[in-house]
Amino acid sequence: MRPSSDVLLVVDVQYDFMPGGALAVPYGDEVIAPINRLAKGFSHVVLTQDWHPANHASFAVNHPGSHPFSRAHMPYGEQVLWPAHCVQGTRGAELHEGLSIPHARMMIRKGHHPNVDSYSAFVEADRKTPTGLTGYLRETGVKRVFVCGLATDFCVAWSALDALACGFQSFVVEDASRPIDLDGSLEAAWLQFIDMGIERLEVEEVLGAAMV
Ligand code: VGL
Ligand code: ZN
């Protein structure tokens, strides 16, 4: 069992990101088994939940004439317009029931401000508004963050990059994550990880003795 200074951050394992969901990630359901296995090796697990109001600015439906997967300019920069997903209180926003991590300590909900998206579990898309996760992890003595879940090239990537920016060592567990891969976003994410020194690991490596 890894010490509390290693946290497993399980990102957005929600029905809307599963096959058949509102913003389906291909093979998204395949992360559940490896994440459950991974979580058994961590004493410290934090979950995230994408949690939007129905009038959220990242939804194409709230931009008349716009289509899902097009782009819009927001005051904070370019924003992909998504199909409406993970609306607060809906079934699609619930964590998948197959996730079996009863010892998870904390859950952070993100994307709840109507006018700002938040792929990152740490800082919203305006790059200014913190979610509070950095403070929580610092106060609980975390040094290393292992990120997995959905989607590799959006919420997992932004969270891993921000974990690093917030002063933690950061790792992405590749086989416990799945990508959306929109216009080269997956390749771009991997290149950024290399650039920033974020290591890409597999479940077995994380659980193996070499990582301790
Ligand atoms: C996500 C797009 C929009 C994610 C969330 O969890 O990767 N992607 N909202
Ligand atoms: Zn979202």
PDB file of N, CA and C in Angstrom, residues 7-103:
ATOM      1  N   VAL A   7      -0.897  10.330  -4.053  1.00  0.00           N
ATOM      2  CA  VAL A   7      -2.350  10.315  -4.227  1.00  0.00           C
ATOM      3  C   VAL A   7      -2.704   9.782  -5.610  1.00  0.00           C
ATOM      4  N   LEU A   8      -3.765   8.987  -5.676  1.00  0.00           N
ATOM      5  CA  LEU A   8      -4.318   8.576  -6.967  1.00  0.00           C
ATOM      6  C   LEU A   8      -5.504   9.491  -7.267  1.00  0.00           C
ATOM      7  N   LEU A   9      -5.424  10.219  -8.363  1.00  0.00           N
ATOM      8  CA  LEU A   9      -6.495  11.127  -8.769  1.00  0.00           C
ATOM      9  C   LEU A   9      -7.289  10.450  -9.887  1.00  0.00           C
ATOM     10  N   VAL A  10      -8.531  10.094  -9.580  1.00  0.00           N
ATOM     11  CA  VAL A  10      -9.388   9.361 -10.519  1.00  0.00           C
ATOM     12  C   VAL A  10     -10.358  10.358 -11.153  1.00  0.00           C
ATOM     13  N   VAL A  11     -10.147  10.623 -12.436  1.00  0.00           N
ATOM     14  CA  VAL A  11     -10.817  11.732 -13.109  1.00  0.00           C
ATOM     15  C   VAL A  11     -12.068  11.287 -13.886  1.00  0.00           C
ATOM     16  N   ASP A  12     -13.203  11.829 -13.505  1.00  0.00           N
ATOM     17  CA  ASP A  12     -14.420  11.840 -14.328  1.00  0.00           C
ATOM     18  C   ASP A  12     -14.875  10.475 -14.862  1.00  0.00           C
ATOM     19  N   VAL A  13     -14.923   9.475 -14.001  1.00  0.00           N
ATOM     20  CA  VAL A  13     -15.420   8.161 -14.432  1.00  0.00           C
ATOM     21  C   VAL A  13     -16.942   8.164 -14.280  1.00  0.00           C
ATOM     22  N   GLN A  14     -17.597   8.860 -15.206  1.00  0.00           N
ATOM     23  CA  GLN A  14     -19.026   9.164 -15.134  1.00  0.00           C
ATOM     24  C   GLN A  14     -19.767   8.603 -16.344  1.00  0.00           C
ATOM     25  N   TYR A  15     -21.066   8.328 -16.168  1.00  0.00           N
ATOM     26  CA  TYR A  15     -21.831   7.693 -17.237  1.00  0.00           C
ATOM     27  C   TYR A  15     -21.808   8.463 -18.545  1.00  0.00           C
ATOM     28  N   ASP A  16     -21.825   9.787 -18.508  1.00  0.00           N
ATOM     29  CA  ASP A  16     -21.842  10.539 -19.769  1.00  0.00           C
ATOM     30  C   ASP A  16     -20.565  10.355 -20.588  1.00  0.00           C
ATOM     31  N   PHE A  17     -19.493   9.882 -19.965  1.00  0.00           N
ATOM     32  CA  PHE A  17     -18.251   9.641 -20.706  1.00  0.00           C
ATOM     33  C   PHE A  17     -18.094   8.172 -21.105  1.00  0.00           C
ATOM     34  N   MET A  18     -19.101   7.376 -20.809  1.00  0.00           N
ATOM     35  CA  MET A  18     -19.058   5.954 -21.160  1.00  0.00           C
ATOM     36  C   MET A  18     -19.685   5.752 -22.538  1.00  0.00           C
ATOM     37  N   PRO A  19     -19.380   4.647 -23.213  1.00  0.00           N
ATOM     38  CA  PRO A  19     -20.054   4.355 -24.488  1.00  0.00           C
ATOM     39  C   PRO A  19     -21.571   4.484 -24.310  1.00  0.00           C
ATOM     40  N   GLY A  20     -22.224   5.200 -25.212  1.00  0.00           N
ATOM     41  CA  GLY A  20     -23.659   5.438 -25.115  1.00  0.00           C
ATOM     42  C   GLY A  20     -23.997   6.694 -24.338  1.00  0.00           C
ATOM     43  N   GLY A  21     -23.015   7.305 -23.693  1.00  0.00           N
ATOM     44  CA  GLY A  21     -23.245   8.523 -22.909  1.00  0.00           C
ATOM     45  C   GLY A  21     -23.263   9.770 -23.786  1.00  0.00           C
ATOM     46  N   ALA A  22     -23.595  10.886 -23.169  1.00  0.00           N
ATOM     47  CA  ALA A  22     -23.776  12.142 -23.907  1.00  0.00           C
ATOM     48  C   ALA A  22     -22.475  12.625 -24.556  1.00  0.00           C
ATOM     49  N   LEU A  23     -21.354  12.356 -23.930  1.00  0.00           N
ATOM     50  CA  LEU A  23     -20.048  12.730 -24.487  1.00  0.00           C
ATOM     51  C   LEU A  23     -19.152  11.502 -24.358  1.00  0.00           C
ATOM     52  N   ALA A  24     -19.540  10.495 -25.142  1.00  0.00           N
ATOM     53  CA  ALA A  24     -18.910   9.181 -24.994  1.00  0.00           C
ATOM     54  C   ALA A  24     -17.437   9.216 -25.362  1.00  0.00           C
ATOM     55  N   VAL A  25     -16.617   8.665 -24.505  1.00  0.00           N
ATOM     56  CA  VAL A  25     -15.196   8.473 -24.786  1.00  0.00           C
ATOM     57  C   VAL A  25     -15.068   7.031 -25.294  1.00  0.00           C
ATOM     58  N   PRO A  26     -14.491   6.834 -26.488  1.00  0.00           N
ATOM     59  CA  PRO A  26     -14.370   5.463 -26.993  1.00  0.00           C
ATOM     60  C   PRO A  26     -13.682   4.557 -25.963  1.00  0.00           C
ATOM     61  N   TYR A  27     -14.282   3.416 -25.708  1.00  0.00           N
ATOM     62  CA  TYR A  27     -13.753   2.430 -24.750  1.00  0.00           C
ATOM     63  C   TYR A  27     -13.616   2.991 -23.328  1.00  0.00           C
ATOM     64  N   GLY A  28     -14.390   4.021 -23.037  1.00  0.00           N
ATOM     65  CA  GLY A  28     -14.302   4.651 -21.719  1.00  0.00           C
ATOM     66  C   GLY A  28     -14.537   3.684 -20.573  1.00  0.00           C
ATOM     67  N   ASP A  29     -15.389   2.684 -20.812  1.00  0.00           N
ATOM     68  CA  ASP A  29     -15.697   1.714 -19.751  1.00  0.00           C
ATOM     69  C   ASP A  29     -14.504   0.807 -19.434  1.00  0.00           C
ATOM     70  N   GLU A  30     -13.529   0.789 -20.325  1.00  0.00           N
ATOM     71  CA  GLU A  30     -12.364  -0.074 -20.096  1.00  0.00           C
ATOM     72  C   GLU A  30     -11.439   0.444 -18.992  1.00  0.00           C
ATOM     73  N   VAL A  31     -11.685   1.646 -18.498  1.00  0.00           N
ATOM     74  CA  VAL A  31     -10.809   2.161 -17.427  1.00  0.00           C
ATOM     75  C   VAL A  31     -11.209   1.615 -16.053  1.00  0.00           C
ATOM     76  N   ILE A  32     -12.425   1.123 -15.947  1.00  0.00           N
ATOM     77  CA  ILE A  32     -12.948   0.795 -14.619  1.00  0.00           C
ATOM     78  C   ILE A  32     -12.145  -0.312 -13.926  1.00  0.00           C
ATOM     79  N   ALA A  33     -11.934  -1.412 -14.624  1.00  0.00           N
ATOM     80  CA  ALA A  33     -11.191  -2.521 -14.005  1.00  0.00           C
ATOM     81  C   ALA A  33      -9.760  -2.115 -13.616  1.00  0.00           C
ATOM     82  N   PRO A  34      -8.997  -1.504 -14.535  1.00  0.00           N
ATOM     83  CA  PRO A  34      -7.639  -1.106 -14.116  1.00  0.00           C
ATOM     84  C   PRO A  34      -7.621  -0.067 -12.992  1.00  0.00           C
ATOM     85  N   ILE A  35      -8.607   0.836 -12.973  1.00  0.00           N
ATOM     86  CA  ILE A  35      -8.632   1.837 -11.896  1.00  0.00           C
ATOM     87  C   ILE A  35      -8.931   1.160 -10.557  1.00  0.00           C
ATOM     88  N   ASN A  36      -9.859   0.228 -10.553  1.00  0.00           N
ATOM     89  CA  ASN A  36     -10.167  -0.478  -9.296  1.00  0.00           C
ATOM     90  C   ASN A  36      -8.930  -1.207  -8.766  1.00  0.00           C
ATOM     91  N   ARG A  37      -8.204  -1.802  -9.692  1.00  0.00           N
ATOM     92  CA  ARG A  37      -6.987  -2.533  -9.320  1.00  0.00           C
ATOM     93  C   ARG A  37      -5.925  -1.567  -8.767  1.00  0.00           C
ATOM     94  N   LEU A  38      -5.764  -0.468  -9.486  1.00  0.00           N
ATOM     95  CA  LEU A  38      -4.790   0.555  -9.097  1.00  0.00           C
ATOM     96  C   LEU A  38      -5.119   1.112  -7.709  1.00  0.00           C
ATOM     97  N   ALA A  39      -6.401   1.391  -7.493  1.00  0.00           N
ATOM     98  CA  ALA A  39      -6.830   2.046  -6.249  1.00  0.00           C
ATOM     99  C   ALA A  39      -6.539   1.187  -5.025  1.00  0.00           C
ATOM    100  N   LYS A  40      -6.517  -0.128  -5.211  1.00  0.00           N
ATOM    101  CA  LYS A  40      -6.215  -1.023  -4.085  1.00  0.00           C
ATOM    102  C   LYS A  40      -4.790  -0.834  -3.592  1.00  0.00           C
ATOM    103  N   GLY A  41      -3.938  -0.264  -4.449  1.00  0.00           N
ATOM    104  CA  GLY A  41      -2.556  -0.033  -4.059  1.00  0.00           C
ATOM    105  C   GLY A  41      -2.314   1.333  -3.424  1.00  0.00           C
ATOM    106  N   PHE A  42      -3.365   2.161  -3.354  1.00  0.00           N
ATOM    107  CA  PHE A  42      -3.215   3.519  -2.807  1.00  0.00           C
ATOM    108  C   PHE A  42      -4.045   3.701  -1.544  1.00  0.00           C
ATOM    109  N   SER A  43      -3.423   4.220  -0.492  1.00  0.00           N
ATOM    110  CA  SER A  43      -4.210   4.545   0.705  1.00  0.00           C
ATOM    111  C   SER A  43      -4.937   5.879   0.499  1.00  0.00           C
ATOM    112  N   HIS A  44      -4.428   6.692  -0.415  1.00  0.00           N
ATOM    113  CA  HIS A  44      -4.977   8.043  -0.613  1.00  0.00           C
ATOM    114  C   HIS A  44      -5.530   8.168  -2.037  1.00  0.00           C
ATOM    115  N   VAL A  45      -6.849   8.222  -2.145  1.00  0.00           N
ATOM    116  CA  VAL A  45      -7.497   8.352  -3.460  1.00  0.00           C
ATOM    117  C   VAL A  45      -8.441   9.544  -3.432  1.00  0.00           C
ATOM    118  N   VAL A  46      -8.371  10.354  -4.487  1.00  0.00           N
ATOM    119  CA  VAL A  46      -9.284  11.493  -4.668  1.00  0.00           C
ATOM    120  C   VAL A  46     -10.006  11.293  -5.995  1.00  0.00           C
ATOM    121  N   LEU A  47     -11.318  11.527  -5.985  1.00  0.00           N
ATOM    122  CA  LEU A  47     -12.134  11.382  -7.196  1.00  0.00           C
ATOM    123  C   LEU A  47     -12.523  12.757  -7.722  1.00  0.00           C
ATOM    124  N   THR A  48     -12.671  12.875  -9.036  1.00  0.00           N
ATOM    125  CA  THR A  48     -13.246  14.110  -9.556  1.00  0.00           C
ATOM    126  C   THR A  48     -14.540  13.788 -10.300  1.00  0.00           C
ATOM    127  N   GLN A  49     -15.375  14.802 -10.378  1.00  0.00           N
ATOM    128  CA  GLN A  49     -16.680  14.671 -11.026  1.00  0.00           C
ATOM    129  C   GLN A  49     -16.915  15.952 -11.829  1.00  0.00           C
ATOM    130  N   ASP A  50     -17.055  15.805 -13.148  1.00  0.00           N
ATOM    131  CA  ASP A  50     -17.420  16.932 -14.006  1.00  0.00           C
ATOM    132  C   ASP A  50     -18.866  17.271 -13.629  1.00  0.00           C
ATOM    133  N   TRP A  51     -19.165  18.542 -13.388  1.00  0.00           N
ATOM    134  CA  TRP A  51     -20.415  18.866 -12.678  1.00  0.00           C
ATOM    135  C   TRP A  51     -20.941  20.219 -13.148  1.00  0.00           C
ATOM    136  N   HIS A  52     -21.609  20.184 -14.320  1.00  0.00           N
ATOM    137  CA  HIS A  52     -22.012  21.432 -14.970  1.00  0.00           C
ATOM    138  C   HIS A  52     -23.471  21.791 -14.723  1.00  0.00           C
ATOM    139  N   PRO A  53     -23.749  23.110 -14.589  1.00  0.00           N
ATOM    140  CA  PRO A  53     -25.156  23.534 -14.636  1.00  0.00           C
ATOM    141  C   PRO A  53     -25.667  23.419 -16.080  1.00  0.00           C
ATOM    142  N   ALA A  54     -26.970  23.301 -16.261  1.00  0.00           N
ATOM    143  CA  ALA A  54     -27.542  23.102 -17.603  1.00  0.00           C
ATOM    144  C   ALA A  54     -27.235  24.265 -18.548  1.00  0.00           C
ATOM    145  N   ASN A  55     -27.004  25.444 -17.995  1.00  0.00           N
ATOM    146  CA  ASN A  55     -26.713  26.609 -18.847  1.00  0.00           C
ATOM    147  C   ASN A  55     -25.209  26.799 -19.055  1.00  0.00           C
ATOM    148  N   HIS A  56     -24.439  25.739 -18.912  1.00  0.00           N
ATOM    149  CA  HIS A  56     -22.971  25.893 -18.965  1.00  0.00           C
ATOM    150  C   HIS A  56     -22.479  26.368 -20.332  1.00  0.00           C
ATOM    151  N   ALA A  57     -21.498  27.269 -20.281  1.00  0.00           N
ATOM    152  CA  ALA A  57     -20.964  27.900 -21.504  1.00  0.00           C
ATOM    153  C   ALA A  57     -20.193  26.931 -22.391  1.00  0.00           C
ATOM    154  N   SER A  58     -19.829  25.754 -21.897  1.00  0.00           N
ATOM    155  CA  SER A  58     -19.103  24.797 -22.750  1.00  0.00           C
ATOM    156  C   SER A  58     -20.054  23.934 -23.581  1.00  0.00           C
ATOM    157  N   PHE A  59     -21.360  24.120 -23.408  1.00  0.00           N
ATOM    158  CA  PHE A  59     -22.319  23.300 -24.150  1.00  0.00           C
ATOM    159  C   PHE A  59     -22.700  23.993 -25.461  1.00  0.00           C
ATOM    160  N   ALA A  60     -22.562  23.279 -26.581  1.00  0.00           N
ATOM    161  CA  ALA A  60     -22.912  23.846 -27.892  1.00  0.00           C
ATOM    162  C   ALA A  60     -24.355  24.348 -27.898  1.00  0.00           C
ATOM    163  N   VAL A  61     -25.226  23.641 -27.207  1.00  0.00           N
ATOM    164  CA  VAL A  61     -26.656  23.987 -27.220  1.00  0.00           C
ATOM    165  C   VAL A  61     -26.911  25.379 -26.626  1.00  0.00           C
ATOM    166  N   ASN A  62     -25.969  25.863 -25.836  1.00  0.00           N
ATOM    167  CA  ASN A  62     -26.117  27.203 -25.251  1.00  0.00           C
ATOM    168  C   ASN A  62     -25.504  28.304 -26.124  1.00  0.00           C
ATOM    169  N   HIS A  63     -25.076  27.913 -27.334  1.00  0.00           N
ATOM    170  CA  HIS A  63     -24.563  28.880 -28.320  1.00  0.00           C
ATOM    171  C   HIS A  63     -25.362  28.686 -29.597  1.00  0.00           C
ATOM    172  N   PRO A  64     -26.491  29.380 -29.727  1.00  0.00           N
ATOM    173  CA  PRO A  64     -27.376  29.150 -30.877  1.00  0.00           C
ATOM    174  C   PRO A  64     -26.605  29.196 -32.197  1.00  0.00           C
ATOM    175  N   GLY A  65     -26.849  28.186 -33.046  1.00  0.00           N
ATOM    176  CA  GLY A  65     -26.185  28.119 -34.347  1.00  0.00           C
ATOM    177  C   GLY A  65     -24.865  27.357 -34.305  1.00  0.00           C
ATOM    178  N   SER A  66     -24.408  26.976 -33.103  1.00  0.00           N
ATOM    179  CA  SER A  66     -23.125  26.256 -33.008  1.00  0.00           C
ATOM    180  C   SER A  66     -23.349  24.756 -32.923  1.00  0.00           C
ATOM    181  N   HIS A  67     -22.359  24.010 -33.377  1.00  0.00           N
ATOM    182  CA  HIS A  67     -22.441  22.562 -33.349  1.00  0.00           C
ATOM    183  C   HIS A  67     -21.453  21.993 -32.340  1.00  0.00           C
ATOM    184  N   PRO A  68     -21.806  20.837 -31.754  1.00  0.00           N
ATOM    185  CA  PRO A  68     -20.862  20.167 -30.873  1.00  0.00           C
ATOM    186  C   PRO A  68     -19.528  19.921 -31.580  1.00  0.00           C
ATOM    187  N   PHE A  69     -18.464  20.054 -30.844  1.00  0.00           N
ATOM    188  CA  PHE A  69     -17.084  19.842 -31.284  1.00  0.00           C
ATOM    189  C   PHE A  69     -16.545  20.983 -32.147  1.00  0.00           C
ATOM    190  N   SER A  70     -17.331  22.077 -32.271  1.00  0.00           N
ATOM    191  CA  SER A  70     -16.773  23.282 -32.882  1.00  0.00           C
ATOM    192  C   SER A  70     -16.095  24.079 -31.761  1.00  0.00           C
ATOM    193  N   ARG A  71     -15.558  25.234 -32.103  1.00  0.00           N
ATOM    194  CA  ARG A  71     -14.849  26.025 -31.104  1.00  0.00           C
ATOM    195  C   ARG A  71     -15.456  27.407 -30.971  1.00  0.00           C
ATOM    196  N   ALA A  72     -15.357  27.955 -29.773  1.00  0.00           N
ATOM    197  CA  ALA A  72     -15.867  29.310 -29.531  1.00  0.00           C
ATOM    198  C   ALA A  72     -14.820  30.111 -28.786  1.00  0.00           C
ATOM    199  N   HIS A  73     -14.897  31.416 -28.919  1.00  0.00           N
ATOM    200  CA  HIS A  73     -13.990  32.272 -28.163  1.00  0.00           C
ATOM    201  C   HIS A  73     -14.674  32.723 -26.888  1.00  0.00           C
ATOM    202  N   MET A  74     -14.025  32.447 -25.784  1.00  0.00           N
ATOM    203  CA  MET A  74     -14.522  32.873 -24.472  1.00  0.00           C
ATOM    204  C   MET A  74     -13.582  33.971 -23.973  1.00  0.00           C
ATOM    205  N   PRO A  75     -14.003  34.716 -22.983  1.00  0.00           N
ATOM    206  CA  PRO A  75     -13.105  35.742 -22.431  1.00  0.00           C
ATOM    207  C   PRO A  75     -11.756  35.147 -22.001  1.00  0.00           C
ATOM    208  N   TYR A  76     -11.738  33.870 -21.610  1.00  0.00           N
ATOM    209  CA  TYR A  76     -10.495  33.249 -21.140  1.00  0.00           C
ATOM    210  C   TYR A  76      -9.753  32.491 -22.236  1.00  0.00           C
ATOM    211  N   GLY A  77     -10.262  32.523 -23.480  1.00  0.00           N
ATOM    212  CA  GLY A  77      -9.566  31.840 -24.575  1.00  0.00           C
ATOM    213  C   GLY A  77     -10.495  30.932 -25.363  1.00  0.00           C
ATOM    214  N   GLU A  78      -9.890  30.084 -26.182  1.00  0.00           N
ATOM    215  CA  GLU A  78     -10.684  29.208 -27.031  1.00  0.00           C
ATOM    216  C   GLU A  78     -11.285  28.064 -26.216  1.00  0.00           C
ATOM    217  N   GLN A  79     -12.508  27.713 -26.567  1.00  0.00           N
ATOM    218  CA  GLN A  79     -13.216  26.662 -25.839  1.00  0.00           C
ATOM    219  C   GLN A  79     -13.861  25.712 -26.848  1.00  0.00           C
ATOM    220  N   VAL A  80     -13.630  24.407 -26.676  1.00  0.00           N
ATOM    221  CA  VAL A  80     -14.375  23.430 -27.478  1.00  0.00           C
ATOM    222  C   VAL A  80     -15.818  23.436 -26.978  1.00  0.00           C
ATOM    223  N   LEU A  81     -16.756  23.429 -27.898  1.00  0.00           N
ATOM    224  CA  LEU A  81     -18.179  23.339 -27.513  1.00  0.00           C
ATOM    225  C   LEU A  81     -18.594  21.880 -27.547  1.00  0.00           C
ATOM    226  N   TRP A  82     -19.022  21.391 -26.411  1.00  0.00           N
ATOM    227  CA  TRP A  82     -19.323  19.968 -26.243  1.00  0.00           C
ATOM    228  C   TRP A  82     -20.819  19.721 -26.295  1.00  0.00           C
ATOM    229  N   PRO A  83     -21.204  18.486 -26.568  1.00  0.00           N
ATOM    230  CA  PRO A  83     -22.599  18.127 -26.312  1.00  0.00           C
ATOM    231  C   PRO A  83     -22.857  18.336 -24.811  1.00  0.00           C
ATOM    232  N   ALA A  84     -24.074  18.688 -24.452  1.00  0.00           N
ATOM    233  CA  ALA A  84     -24.395  18.851 -23.026  1.00  0.00           C
ATOM    234  C   ALA A  84     -24.056  17.541 -22.309  1.00  0.00           C
ATOM    235  N   HIS A  85     -23.359  17.634 -21.180  1.00  0.00           N
ATOM    236  CA  HIS A  85     -22.912  16.422 -20.476  1.00  0.00           C
ATOM    237  C   HIS A  85     -22.729  16.736 -18.995  1.00  0.00           C
ATOM    238  N   CYS A  86     -22.805  15.703 -18.192  1.00  0.00           N
ATOM    239  CA  CYS A  86     -22.537  15.811 -16.751  1.00  0.00           C
ATOM    240  C   CYS A  86     -23.281  16.981 -16.120  1.00  0.00           C
ATOM    241  N   VAL A  87     -24.570  17.066 -16.425  1.00  0.00           N
ATOM    242  CA  VAL A  87     -25.401  18.117 -15.832  1.00  0.00           C
ATOM    243  C   VAL A  87     -25.717  17.727 -14.387  1.00  0.00           C
ATOM    244  N   GLN A  88     -25.507  18.673 -13.502  1.00  0.00           N
ATOM    245  CA  GLN A  88     -25.675  18.457 -12.054  1.00  0.00           C
ATOM    246  C   GLN A  88     -26.975  17.723 -11.732  1.00  0.00           C
ATOM    247  N   GLY A  89     -26.846  16.652 -10.993  1.00  0.00           N
ATOM    248  CA  GLY A  89     -28.024  15.933 -10.523  1.00  0.00           C
ATOM    249  C   GLY A  89     -28.584  14.911 -11.492  1.00  0.00           C
ATOM    250  N   THR A  90     -28.010  14.819 -12.700  1.00  0.00           N
ATOM    251  CA  THR A  90     -28.530  13.838 -13.657  1.00  0.00           C
ATOM    252  C   THR A  90     -27.780  12.517 -13.523  1.00  0.00           C
ATOM    253  N   ARG A  91     -28.390  11.472 -14.060  1.00  0.00           N
ATOM    254  CA  ARG A  91     -27.774  10.146 -14.065  1.00  0.00           C
ATOM    255  C   ARG A  91     -26.413  10.172 -14.782  1.00  0.00           C
ATOM    256  N   GLY A  92     -26.337  10.916 -15.900  1.00  0.00           N
ATOM    257  CA  GLY A  92     -25.100  10.986 -16.682  1.00  0.00           C
ATOM    258  C   GLY A  92     -23.930  11.553 -15.897  1.00  0.00           C
ATOM    259  N   ALA A  93     -24.238  12.336 -14.878  1.00  0.00           N
ATOM    260  CA  ALA A  93     -23.183  12.969 -14.073  1.00  0.00           C
ATOM    261  C   ALA A  93     -22.710  12.060 -12.935  1.00  0.00           C
ATOM    262  N   GLU A  94     -23.422  10.957 -12.722  1.00  0.00           N
ATOM    263  CA  GLU A  94     -23.035  10.067 -11.615  1.00  0.00           C
ATOM    264  C   GLU A  94     -21.774   9.284 -11.954  1.00  0.00           C
ATOM    265  N   LEU A  95     -21.010   8.971 -10.926  1.00  0.00           N
ATOM    266  CA  LEU A  95     -19.852   8.103 -11.117  1.00  0.00           C
ATOM    267  C   LEU A  95     -20.356   6.702 -11.463  1.00  0.00           C
ATOM    268  N   HIS A  96     -19.618   6.012 -12.320  1.00  0.00           N
ATOM    269  CA  HIS A  96     -20.009   4.664 -12.737  1.00  0.00           C
ATOM    270  C   HIS A  96     -20.071   3.735 -11.517  1.00  0.00           C
ATOM    271  N   GLU A  97     -21.142   2.969 -11.460  1.00  0.00           N
ATOM    272  CA  GLU A  97     -21.347   2.137 -10.264  1.00  0.00           C
ATOM    273  C   GLU A  97     -20.316   1.005 -10.170  1.00  0.00           C
ATOM    274  N   GLY A  98     -19.626   0.743 -11.275  1.00  0.00           N
ATOM    275  CA  GLY A  98     -18.604  -0.301 -11.261  1.00  0.00           C
ATOM    276  C   GLY A  98     -17.324   0.129 -10.555  1.00  0.00           C
ATOM    277  N   LEU A  99     -17.217   1.428 -10.331  1.00  0.00           N
ATOM    278  CA  LEU A  99     -16.046   1.949  -9.625  1.00  0.00           C
ATOM    279  C   LEU A  99     -16.120   1.474  -8.179  1.00  0.00           C
ATOM    280  N   SER A 100     -15.080   0.823  -7.741  1.00  0.00           N
ATOM    281  CA  SER A 100     -15.133   0.246  -6.403  1.00  0.00           C
ATOM    282  C   SER A 100     -13.949   0.751  -5.588  1.00  0.00           C
ATOM    283  N   ILE A 101     -14.137   1.953  -5.028  1.00  0.00           N
ATOM    284  CA  ILE A 101     -13.065   2.595  -4.256  1.00  0.00           C
ATOM    285  C   ILE A 101     -13.663   3.161  -2.973  1.00  0.00           C
ATOM    286  N   PRO A 102     -14.137   2.276  -2.089  1.00  0.00           N
ATOM    287  CA  PRO A 102     -14.817   2.765  -0.889  1.00  0.00           C
ATOM    288  C   PRO A 102     -13.922   3.615   0.000  1.00  0.00           C
ATOM    289  N   HIS A 103     -12.598   3.451  -0.145  1.00  0.00           N
ATOM    290  CA  HIS A 103     -11.689   4.205   0.728  1.00  0.00           C
ATOM    291  C   HIS A 103     -11.314   5.569   0.140  1.00  0.00           C
TER     292      HIS A 103
END
